mmCIF file of C-alpha atoms in Angstrom:
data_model
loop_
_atom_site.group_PDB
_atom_site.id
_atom_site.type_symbol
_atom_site.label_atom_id
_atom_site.label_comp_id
_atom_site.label_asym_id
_atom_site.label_seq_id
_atom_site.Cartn_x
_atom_site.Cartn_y
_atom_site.Cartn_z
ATOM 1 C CA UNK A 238 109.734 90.013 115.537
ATOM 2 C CA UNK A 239 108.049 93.171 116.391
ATOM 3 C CA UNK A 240 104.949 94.848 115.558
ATOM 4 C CA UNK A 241 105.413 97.400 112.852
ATOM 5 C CA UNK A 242 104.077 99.887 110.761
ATOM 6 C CA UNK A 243 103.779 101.025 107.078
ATOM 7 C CA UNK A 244 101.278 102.150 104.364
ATOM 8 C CA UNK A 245 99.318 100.598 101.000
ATOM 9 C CA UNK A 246 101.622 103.645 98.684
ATOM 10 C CA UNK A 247 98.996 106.176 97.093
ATOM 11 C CA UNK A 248 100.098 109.999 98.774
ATOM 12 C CA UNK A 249 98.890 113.572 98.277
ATOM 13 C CA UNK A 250 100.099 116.032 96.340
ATOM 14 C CA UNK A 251 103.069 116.075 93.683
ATOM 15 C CA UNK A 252 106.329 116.605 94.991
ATOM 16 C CA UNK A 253 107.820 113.350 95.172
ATOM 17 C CA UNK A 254 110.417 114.804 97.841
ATOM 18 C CA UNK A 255 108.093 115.874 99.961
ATOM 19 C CA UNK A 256 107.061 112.835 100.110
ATOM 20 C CA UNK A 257 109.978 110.904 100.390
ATOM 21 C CA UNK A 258 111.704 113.066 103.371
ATOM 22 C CA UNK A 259 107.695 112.916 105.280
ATOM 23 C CA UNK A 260 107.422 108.383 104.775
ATOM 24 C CA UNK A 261 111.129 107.769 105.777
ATOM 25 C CA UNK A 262 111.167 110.583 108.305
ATOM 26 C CA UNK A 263 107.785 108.986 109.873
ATOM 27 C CA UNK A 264 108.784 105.637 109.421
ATOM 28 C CA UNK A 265 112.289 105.363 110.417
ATOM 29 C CA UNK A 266 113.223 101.700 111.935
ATOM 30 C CA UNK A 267 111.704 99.389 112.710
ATOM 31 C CA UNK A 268 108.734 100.774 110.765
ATOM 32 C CA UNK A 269 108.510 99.895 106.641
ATOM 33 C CA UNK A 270 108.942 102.646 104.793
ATOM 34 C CA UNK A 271 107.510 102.989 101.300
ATOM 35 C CA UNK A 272 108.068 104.511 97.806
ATOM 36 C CA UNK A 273 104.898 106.683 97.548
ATOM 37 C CA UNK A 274 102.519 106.764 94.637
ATOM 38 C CA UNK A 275 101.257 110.215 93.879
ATOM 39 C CA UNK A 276 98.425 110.081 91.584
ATOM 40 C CA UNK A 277 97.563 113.403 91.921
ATOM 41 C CA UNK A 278 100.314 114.069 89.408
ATOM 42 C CA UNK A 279 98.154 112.633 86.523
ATOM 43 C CA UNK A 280 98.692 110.243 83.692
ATOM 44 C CA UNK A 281 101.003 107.694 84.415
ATOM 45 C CA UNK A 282 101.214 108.399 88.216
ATOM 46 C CA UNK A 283 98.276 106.457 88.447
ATOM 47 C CA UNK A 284 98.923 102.721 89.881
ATOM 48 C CA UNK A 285 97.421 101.426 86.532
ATOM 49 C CA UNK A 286 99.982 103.407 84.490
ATOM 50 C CA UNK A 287 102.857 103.026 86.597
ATOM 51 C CA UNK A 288 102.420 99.165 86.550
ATOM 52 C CA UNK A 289 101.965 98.831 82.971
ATOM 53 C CA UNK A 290 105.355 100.726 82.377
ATOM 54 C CA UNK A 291 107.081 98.149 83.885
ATOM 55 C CA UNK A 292 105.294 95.457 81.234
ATOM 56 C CA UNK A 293 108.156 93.533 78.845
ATOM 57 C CA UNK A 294 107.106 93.598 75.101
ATOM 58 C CA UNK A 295 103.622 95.022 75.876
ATOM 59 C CA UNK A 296 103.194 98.821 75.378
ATOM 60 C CA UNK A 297 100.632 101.007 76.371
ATOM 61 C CA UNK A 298 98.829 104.717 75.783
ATOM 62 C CA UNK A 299 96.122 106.393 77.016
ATOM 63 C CA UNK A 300 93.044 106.156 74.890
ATOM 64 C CA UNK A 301 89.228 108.090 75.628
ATOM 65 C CA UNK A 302 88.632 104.976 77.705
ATOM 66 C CA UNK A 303 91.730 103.715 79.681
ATOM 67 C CA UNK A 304 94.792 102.761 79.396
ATOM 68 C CA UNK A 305 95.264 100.312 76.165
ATOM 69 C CA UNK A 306 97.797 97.683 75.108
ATOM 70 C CA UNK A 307 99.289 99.050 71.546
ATOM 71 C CA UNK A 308 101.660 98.143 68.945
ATOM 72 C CA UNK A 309 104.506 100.762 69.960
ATOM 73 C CA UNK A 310 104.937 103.153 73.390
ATOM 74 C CA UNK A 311 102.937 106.523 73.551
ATOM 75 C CA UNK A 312 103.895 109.753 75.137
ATOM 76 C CA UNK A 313 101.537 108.206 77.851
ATOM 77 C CA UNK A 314 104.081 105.640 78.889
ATOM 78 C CA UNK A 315 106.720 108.035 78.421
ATOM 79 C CA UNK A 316 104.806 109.644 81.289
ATOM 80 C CA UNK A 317 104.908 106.928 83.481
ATOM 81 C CA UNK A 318 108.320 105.852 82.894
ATOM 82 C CA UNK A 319 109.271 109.427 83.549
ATOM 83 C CA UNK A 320 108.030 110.046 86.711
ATOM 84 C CA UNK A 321 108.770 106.167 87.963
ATOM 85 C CA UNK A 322 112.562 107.083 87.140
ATOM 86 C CA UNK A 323 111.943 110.991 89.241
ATOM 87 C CA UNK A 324 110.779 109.020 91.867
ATOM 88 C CA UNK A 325 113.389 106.588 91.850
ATOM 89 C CA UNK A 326 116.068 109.211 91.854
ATOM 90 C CA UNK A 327 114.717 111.554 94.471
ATOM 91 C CA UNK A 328 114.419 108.324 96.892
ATOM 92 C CA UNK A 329 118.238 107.840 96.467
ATOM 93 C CA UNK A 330 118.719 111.035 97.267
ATOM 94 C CA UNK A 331 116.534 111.237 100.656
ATOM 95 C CA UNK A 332 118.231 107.811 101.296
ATOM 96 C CA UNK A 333 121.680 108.684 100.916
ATOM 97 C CA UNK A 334 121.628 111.658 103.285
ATOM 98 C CA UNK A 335 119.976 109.839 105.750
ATOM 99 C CA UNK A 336 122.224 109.065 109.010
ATOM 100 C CA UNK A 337 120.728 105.744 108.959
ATOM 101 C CA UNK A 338 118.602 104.160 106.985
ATOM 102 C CA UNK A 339 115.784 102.139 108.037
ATOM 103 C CA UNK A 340 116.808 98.347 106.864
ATOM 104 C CA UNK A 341 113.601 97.600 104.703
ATOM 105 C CA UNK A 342 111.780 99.550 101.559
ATOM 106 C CA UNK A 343 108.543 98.729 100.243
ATOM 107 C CA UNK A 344 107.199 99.077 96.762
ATOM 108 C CA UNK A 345 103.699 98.684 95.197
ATOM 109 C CA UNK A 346 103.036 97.397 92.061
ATOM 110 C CA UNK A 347 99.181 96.375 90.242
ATOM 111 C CA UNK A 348 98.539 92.686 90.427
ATOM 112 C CA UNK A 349 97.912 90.949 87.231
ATOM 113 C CA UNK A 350 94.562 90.463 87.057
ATOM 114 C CA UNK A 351 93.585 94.160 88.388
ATOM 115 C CA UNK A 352 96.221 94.902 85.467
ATOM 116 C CA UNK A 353 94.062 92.851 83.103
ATOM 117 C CA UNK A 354 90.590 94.365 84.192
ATOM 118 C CA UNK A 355 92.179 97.722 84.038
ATOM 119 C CA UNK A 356 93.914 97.580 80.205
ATOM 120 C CA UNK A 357 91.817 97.017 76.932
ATOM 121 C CA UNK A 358 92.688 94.967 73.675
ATOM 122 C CA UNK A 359 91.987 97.033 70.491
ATOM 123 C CA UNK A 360 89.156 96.362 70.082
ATOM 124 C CA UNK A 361 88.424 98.268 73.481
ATOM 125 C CA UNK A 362 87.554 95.134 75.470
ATOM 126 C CA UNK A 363 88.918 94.811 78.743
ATOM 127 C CA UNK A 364 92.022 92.475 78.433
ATOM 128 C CA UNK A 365 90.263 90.613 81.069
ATOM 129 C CA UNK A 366 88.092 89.023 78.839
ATOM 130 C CA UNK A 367 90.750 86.915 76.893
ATOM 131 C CA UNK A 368 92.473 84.134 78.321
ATOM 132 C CA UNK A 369 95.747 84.864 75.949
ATOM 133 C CA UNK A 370 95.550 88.699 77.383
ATOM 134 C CA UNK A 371 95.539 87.698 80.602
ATOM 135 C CA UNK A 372 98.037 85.278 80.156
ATOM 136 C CA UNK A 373 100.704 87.302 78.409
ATOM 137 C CA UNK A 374 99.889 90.179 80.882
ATOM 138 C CA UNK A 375 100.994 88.090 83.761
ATOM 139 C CA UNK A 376 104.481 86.545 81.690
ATOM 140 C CA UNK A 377 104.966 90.106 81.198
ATOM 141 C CA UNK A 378 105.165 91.332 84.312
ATOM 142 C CA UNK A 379 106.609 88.569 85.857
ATOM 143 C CA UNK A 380 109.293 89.540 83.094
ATOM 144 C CA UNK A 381 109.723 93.182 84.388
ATOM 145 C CA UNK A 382 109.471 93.284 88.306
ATOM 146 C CA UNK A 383 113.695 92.317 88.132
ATOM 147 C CA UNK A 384 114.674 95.596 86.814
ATOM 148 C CA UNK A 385 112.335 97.467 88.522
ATOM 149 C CA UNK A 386 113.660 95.983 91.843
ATOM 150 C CA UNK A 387 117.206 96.181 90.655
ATOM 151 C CA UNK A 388 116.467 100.189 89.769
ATOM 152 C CA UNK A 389 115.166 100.549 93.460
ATOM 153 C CA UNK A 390 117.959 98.719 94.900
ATOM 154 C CA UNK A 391 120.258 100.776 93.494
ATOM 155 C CA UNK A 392 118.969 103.843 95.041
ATOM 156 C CA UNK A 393 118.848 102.430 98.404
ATOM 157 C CA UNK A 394 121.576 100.178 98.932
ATOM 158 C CA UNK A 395 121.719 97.472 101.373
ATOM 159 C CA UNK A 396 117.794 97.764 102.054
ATOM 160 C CA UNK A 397 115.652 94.832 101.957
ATOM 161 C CA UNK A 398 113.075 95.055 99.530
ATOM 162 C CA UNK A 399 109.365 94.315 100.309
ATOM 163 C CA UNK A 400 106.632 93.902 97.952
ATOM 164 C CA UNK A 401 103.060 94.603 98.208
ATOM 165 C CA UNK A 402 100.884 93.321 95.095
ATOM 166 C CA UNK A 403 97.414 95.086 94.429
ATOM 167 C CA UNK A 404 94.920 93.404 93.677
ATOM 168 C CA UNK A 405 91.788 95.835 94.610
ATOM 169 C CA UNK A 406 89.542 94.066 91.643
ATOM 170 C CA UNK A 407 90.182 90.539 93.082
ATOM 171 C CA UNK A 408 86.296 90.210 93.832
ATOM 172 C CA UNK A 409 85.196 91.083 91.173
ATOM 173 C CA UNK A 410 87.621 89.094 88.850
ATOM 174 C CA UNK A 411 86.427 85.924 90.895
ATOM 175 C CA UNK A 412 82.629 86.697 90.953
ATOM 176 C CA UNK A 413 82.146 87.585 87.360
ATOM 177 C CA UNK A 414 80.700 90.964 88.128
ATOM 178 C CA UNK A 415 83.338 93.418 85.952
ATOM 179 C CA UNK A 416 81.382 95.044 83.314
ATOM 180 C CA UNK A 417 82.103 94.974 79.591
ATOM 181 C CA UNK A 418 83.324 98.194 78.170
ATOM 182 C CA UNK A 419 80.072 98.856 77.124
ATOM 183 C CA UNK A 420 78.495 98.129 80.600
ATOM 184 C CA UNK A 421 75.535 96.026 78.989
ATOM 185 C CA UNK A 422 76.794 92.690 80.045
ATOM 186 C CA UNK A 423 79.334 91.369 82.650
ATOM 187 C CA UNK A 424 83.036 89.780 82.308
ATOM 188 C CA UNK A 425 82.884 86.227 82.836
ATOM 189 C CA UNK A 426 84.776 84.968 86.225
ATOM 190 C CA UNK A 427 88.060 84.100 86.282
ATOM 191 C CA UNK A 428 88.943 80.293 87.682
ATOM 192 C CA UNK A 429 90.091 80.206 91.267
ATOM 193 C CA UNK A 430 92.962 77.997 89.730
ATOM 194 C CA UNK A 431 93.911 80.839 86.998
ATOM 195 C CA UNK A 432 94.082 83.392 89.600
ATOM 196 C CA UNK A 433 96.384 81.336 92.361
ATOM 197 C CA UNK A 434 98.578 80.492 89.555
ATOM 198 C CA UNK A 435 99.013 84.020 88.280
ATOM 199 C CA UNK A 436 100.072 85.476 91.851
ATOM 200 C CA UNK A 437 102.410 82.622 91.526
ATOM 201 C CA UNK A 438 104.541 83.288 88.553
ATOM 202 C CA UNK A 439 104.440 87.267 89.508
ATOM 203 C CA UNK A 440 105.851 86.102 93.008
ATOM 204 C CA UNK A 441 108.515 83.423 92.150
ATOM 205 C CA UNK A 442 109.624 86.393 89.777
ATOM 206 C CA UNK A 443 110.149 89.030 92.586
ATOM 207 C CA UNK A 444 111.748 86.497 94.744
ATOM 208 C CA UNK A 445 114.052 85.633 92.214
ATOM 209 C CA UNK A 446 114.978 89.823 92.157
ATOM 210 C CA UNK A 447 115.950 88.975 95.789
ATOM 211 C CA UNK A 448 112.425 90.634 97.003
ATOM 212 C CA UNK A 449 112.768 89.705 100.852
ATOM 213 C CA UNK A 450 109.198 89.555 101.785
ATOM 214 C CA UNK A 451 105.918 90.083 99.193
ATOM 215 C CA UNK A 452 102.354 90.453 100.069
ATOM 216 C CA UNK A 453 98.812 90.565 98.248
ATOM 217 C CA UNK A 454 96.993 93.349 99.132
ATOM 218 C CA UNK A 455 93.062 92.881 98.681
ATOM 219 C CA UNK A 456 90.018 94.081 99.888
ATOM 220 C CA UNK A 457 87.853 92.984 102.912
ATOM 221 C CA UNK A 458 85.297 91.969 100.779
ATOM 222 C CA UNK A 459 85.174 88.200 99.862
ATOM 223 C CA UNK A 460 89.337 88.516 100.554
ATOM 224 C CA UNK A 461 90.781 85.175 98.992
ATOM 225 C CA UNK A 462 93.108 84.605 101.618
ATOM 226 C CA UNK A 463 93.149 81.051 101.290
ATOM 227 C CA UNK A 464 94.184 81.501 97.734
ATOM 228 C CA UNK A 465 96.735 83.834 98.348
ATOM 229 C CA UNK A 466 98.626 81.722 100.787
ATOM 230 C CA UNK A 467 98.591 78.907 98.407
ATOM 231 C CA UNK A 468 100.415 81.086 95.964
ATOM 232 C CA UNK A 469 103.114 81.223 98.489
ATOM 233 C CA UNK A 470 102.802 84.760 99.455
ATOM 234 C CA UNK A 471 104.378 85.743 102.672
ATOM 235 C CA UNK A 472 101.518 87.524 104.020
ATOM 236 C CA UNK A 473 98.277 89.400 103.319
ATOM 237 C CA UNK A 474 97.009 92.928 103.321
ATOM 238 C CA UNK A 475 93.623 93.332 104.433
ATOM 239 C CA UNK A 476 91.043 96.025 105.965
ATOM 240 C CA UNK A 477 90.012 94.806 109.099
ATOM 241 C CA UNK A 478 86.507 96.530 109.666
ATOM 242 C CA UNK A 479 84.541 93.992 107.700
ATOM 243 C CA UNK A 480 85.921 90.856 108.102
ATOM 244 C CA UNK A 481 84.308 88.126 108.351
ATOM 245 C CA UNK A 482 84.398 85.325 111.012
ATOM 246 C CA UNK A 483 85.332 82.880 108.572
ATOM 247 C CA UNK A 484 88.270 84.768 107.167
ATOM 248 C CA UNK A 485 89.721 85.458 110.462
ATOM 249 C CA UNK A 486 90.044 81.951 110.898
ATOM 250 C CA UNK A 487 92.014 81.767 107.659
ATOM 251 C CA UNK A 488 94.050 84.644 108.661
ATOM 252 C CA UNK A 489 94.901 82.591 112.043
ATOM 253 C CA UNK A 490 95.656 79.627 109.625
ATOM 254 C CA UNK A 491 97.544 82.049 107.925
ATOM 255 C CA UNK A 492 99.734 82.824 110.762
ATOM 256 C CA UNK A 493 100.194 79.692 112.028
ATOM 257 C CA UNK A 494 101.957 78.454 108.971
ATOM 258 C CA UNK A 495 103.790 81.166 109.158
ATOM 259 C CA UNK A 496 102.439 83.901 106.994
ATOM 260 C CA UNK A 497 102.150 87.742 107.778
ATOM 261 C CA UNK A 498 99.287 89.813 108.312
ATOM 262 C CA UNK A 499 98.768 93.148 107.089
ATOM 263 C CA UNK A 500 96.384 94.687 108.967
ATOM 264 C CA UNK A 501 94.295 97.570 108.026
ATOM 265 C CA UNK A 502 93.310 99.245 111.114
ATOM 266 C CA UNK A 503 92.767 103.038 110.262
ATOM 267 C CA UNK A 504 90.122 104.291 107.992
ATOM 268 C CA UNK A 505 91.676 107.161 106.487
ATOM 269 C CA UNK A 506 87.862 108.334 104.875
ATOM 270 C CA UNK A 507 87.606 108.779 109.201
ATOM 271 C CA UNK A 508 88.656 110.737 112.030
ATOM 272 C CA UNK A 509 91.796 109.047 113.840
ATOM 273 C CA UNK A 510 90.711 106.723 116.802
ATOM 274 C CA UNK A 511 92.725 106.730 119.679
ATOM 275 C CA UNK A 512 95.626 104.414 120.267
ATOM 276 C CA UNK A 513 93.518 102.485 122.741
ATOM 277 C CA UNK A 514 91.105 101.738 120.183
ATOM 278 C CA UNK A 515 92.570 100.951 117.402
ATOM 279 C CA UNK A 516 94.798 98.471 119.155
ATOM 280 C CA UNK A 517 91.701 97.009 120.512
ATOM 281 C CA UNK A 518 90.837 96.295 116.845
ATOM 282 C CA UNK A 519 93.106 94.142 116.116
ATOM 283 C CA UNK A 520 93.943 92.436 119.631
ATOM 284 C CA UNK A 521 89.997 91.690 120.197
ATOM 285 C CA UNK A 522 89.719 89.465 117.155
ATOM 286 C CA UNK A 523 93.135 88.200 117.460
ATOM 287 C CA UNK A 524 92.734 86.614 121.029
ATOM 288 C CA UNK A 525 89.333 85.633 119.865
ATOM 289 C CA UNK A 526 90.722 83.614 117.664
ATOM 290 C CA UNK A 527 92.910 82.285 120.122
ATOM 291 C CA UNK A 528 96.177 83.513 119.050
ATOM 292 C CA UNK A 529 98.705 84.052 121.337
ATOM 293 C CA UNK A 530 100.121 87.590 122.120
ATOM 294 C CA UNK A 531 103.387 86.336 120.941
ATOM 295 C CA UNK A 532 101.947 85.896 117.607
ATOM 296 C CA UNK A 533 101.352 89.400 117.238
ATOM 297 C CA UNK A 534 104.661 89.956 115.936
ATOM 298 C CA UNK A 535 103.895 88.566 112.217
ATOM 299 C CA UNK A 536 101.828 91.877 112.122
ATOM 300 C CA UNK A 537 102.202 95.429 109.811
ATOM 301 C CA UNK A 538 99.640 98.084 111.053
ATOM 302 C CA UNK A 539 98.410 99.627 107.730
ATOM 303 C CA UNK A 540 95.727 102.336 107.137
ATOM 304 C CA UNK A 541 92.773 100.583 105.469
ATOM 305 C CA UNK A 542 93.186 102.217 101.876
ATOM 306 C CA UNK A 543 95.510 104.579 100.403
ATOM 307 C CA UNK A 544 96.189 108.175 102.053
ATOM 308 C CA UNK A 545 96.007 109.909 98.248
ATOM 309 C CA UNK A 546 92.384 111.749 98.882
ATOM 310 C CA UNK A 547 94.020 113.767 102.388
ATOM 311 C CA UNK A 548 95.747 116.573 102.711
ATOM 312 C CA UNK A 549 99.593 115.882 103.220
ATOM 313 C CA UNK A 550 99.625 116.875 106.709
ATOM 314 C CA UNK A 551 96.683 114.725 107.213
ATOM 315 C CA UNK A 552 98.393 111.741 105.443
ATOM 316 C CA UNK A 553 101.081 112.284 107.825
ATOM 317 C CA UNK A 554 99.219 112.245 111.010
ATOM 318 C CA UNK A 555 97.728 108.874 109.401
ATOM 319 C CA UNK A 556 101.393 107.437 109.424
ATOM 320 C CA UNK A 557 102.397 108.832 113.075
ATOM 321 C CA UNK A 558 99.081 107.204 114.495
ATOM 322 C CA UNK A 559 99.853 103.926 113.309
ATOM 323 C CA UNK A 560 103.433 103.867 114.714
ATOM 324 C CA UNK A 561 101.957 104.645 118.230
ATOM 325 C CA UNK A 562 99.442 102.121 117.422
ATOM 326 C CA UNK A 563 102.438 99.512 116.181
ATOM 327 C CA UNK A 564 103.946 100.398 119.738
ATOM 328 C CA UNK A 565 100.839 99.609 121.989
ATOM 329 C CA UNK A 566 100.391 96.080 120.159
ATOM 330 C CA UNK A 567 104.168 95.647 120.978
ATOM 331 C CA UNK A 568 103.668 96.691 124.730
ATOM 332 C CA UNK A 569 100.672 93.690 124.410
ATOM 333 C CA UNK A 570 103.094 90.882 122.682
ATOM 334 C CA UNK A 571 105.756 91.962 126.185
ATOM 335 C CA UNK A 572 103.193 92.116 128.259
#
C-alpha cells in the first residue's frame, strides 16, 4: 500500500462538470477521487439535504428553520434528488471518456446522528431529541445507502467504491451541548453505546452494497476514535492540528489492528505549507508514536475541512499540494 491522496467532498462553485473533469483530472491513480458536493448551488446541495434524499419512508422539506421530516416529499427534496441524479450523470460522463480510470471513487454521505441533530420533528424539535427519531433515522438510511451506491456504480463501472461518513456534530451529540430549537436549554447526550451502534448498522449496510472501504469522518475535537473502530469502520478521518496525545495513541492502535487513517494535513482557511512541512506533520507524530515508516501506507492525505469556501482554482491547488505531499510520505515509507 501506498500513501495517497483525496478530499472530505464540499467544492466551489456550481458546475458539477467543472468539477468532475478538475477531482479526477487532479486525482488520477493512485489518488481517491471523489464525487464533489457543491453547496454553493443551494437547497438540497447542502450535505444535510443531499443525505436526507437518500432516507427510505422518511421525507423531508425545507421549513423557516431547517430541513424537517414531513408526511409527503416537498419541492425541497425534489431539489436534492435533482441535482444528486445531475451529479450522478455528469460523473458517468467524465468517467466514460476517461482513457483510464482511476480504480477507486469516493462518496460522502451525513452520518446519522449529524442527520438527527440537523432534521426537526413537527413540532420543530431537533429529531435528536427523541430516541424513536433517531432510531428510525438511522434504519432509514441504512435502508437507502444500496441504491445510492448501486446509482454511482453504474456511472463508473468497475470502480471500487469508498465511503466517507460525516459526522461533524459527533461532539456535541456525545457531550450534550446541541441546543434546543429554541436555544434556551441544551439536547441531552447521546449514549456512547447508541452512537457505536448506529455507525454500525449504517456500515454493515454499505458493505453489504459492496462499499470496498468506509470511513468516519469527525472532528479533532474530542474525536471518538475508539468508538469508531469498534463500529468496524475501516479507518478514520481526522484534522491533525489539534490532536491530542492521547488520541494519537488510539490512532496508532488504530493502525495496528489494521485500520486506516485519514489524515487532515492542510488547512484550507490557510496559506499552503510547503511539501516539506506538511509531510513533517504527519511523519513527526507518527514516528513519535513509534510507528514504523512502513506503516505509513494505511494513510489518505486529506485537507482538514471541506474546500467549498475557496475559489475553484484555489480548491484545486489544495488537491495538487496534497498529491505532492502523498508522494514525499511515500519517498519516507521507501526510504
Amino acid at each position: 500500500m501506498e500513501v495517497t491522496a483525496t478530499a472530505p467532498g464540499p467544492w466551489p462553485g456550481e458546475d458539477p462538470l467543472e468539477a468532475a473533469r478538475i477531482v479526477r483530472g487532479e486525482l488520477g491513480s493512485p489518488h481517491l477521487p471523489f464525487l464533489a458536493e457543491l453547496p454553493d448551488r443551494g437547497v438540497g446541495s447542502d450535505a444535510l439535504g443531499r443525505t436526507a434524499s437518500l432516507l427510505v419512508e422518511l421525507a423531508v422539506d425545507v421549513q423557516p428553520y431547517g430541513w424537517r421530516l414531513v408526511d409527503r416529499p416537498g419541492k425541497d427534496y425534489r431539489r436534492a434528488v435533482s441535482a444528486l441524479s445531475t451529479d450522478i450523470n455528469v460523473l458517468a460522463d467524465v468517467a466514460g471518456g476517461e482513457d483510464t480510470s482511476a480504480g477507486e471513487l469516493k462518496v460522502q454521505l451525513l452520518g446519522p446522528l449529524s442527520l438527527a441533530a440537523g432534521l426537526h420533528l413537527h413540532n420543530g424539535e431537533r429529531a435528536l431529541i427523541d430516541y424513536g427519531a433517531r432510531r428510525d433515522i438511522t434504519e432509514s438510511l441504512a435502508a437507502g445507502v444500496g441504491a445510492y451506491l448501486s446509482r454511482v456504480s453504474s456511472a463508473v463501472p468497475g470502480a471500487k467504491l469508498v465511503v466517507q461518513i460525516d459526522e461533524p456534530d459527533i461532539a456535541a451529540v456525545l457531550a450534550g451541548t446541541i441546543p434546543t430549537s429554541s436555544g434556551y436549554r441544551t439536547l441531552r447526550s447521546v449514549a456512547g453505546q447508541e452512537v457505536t451502534e448506529s455507525w454500525q448498522l449504517v456500515i454493515e449496510a454499505l458493505r453489504a452494497a459492496g462499499a470496498v472501504e468506509i470511513v468516519v469522518s469527525v472532528p479533532e475535537v474530542e474525536a471518538p476514535i475508539d468508538r469508531i473502530v469498534a463500529a468496524g469502520a475501516d479507518g478514520v478521518a481526522v484534522p491533525l492540528q489539534a490532536l491530542t496525545s492521547r488520541q494519537w495513541e488510539q490512532l496508532a492502535g488504530a493502525v495496528e489492528a489494521g485500520k486506516r487513517v485519514w489524515a487532515g494535513a492542510l488547512d484550507p482557511g490557510r496559506a499552503l505549507p510547503k511539501v516539506a512541512d506538511a509531510v513533517e506533520s504527519v511523519w513527526r507524530p507518527w514516528h513519535q508514536m513509534g510507528l514504523p515508516a512502513s506503516s505509513l501506507g494505511s494513510v489518505r492525505v486529506t485537507p482538514a475541512g471541506g474546500l467549498a469556501a475557496l475559489t475553484p482554482a484555489a480548491a484545486t491547488a489544495v488537491l495538487g499540494r496534497l498529491t505532492q505531499v502523498a508522494d514525499g510520505l511515500n519517498q519516507r515509507v521507501h526510504g
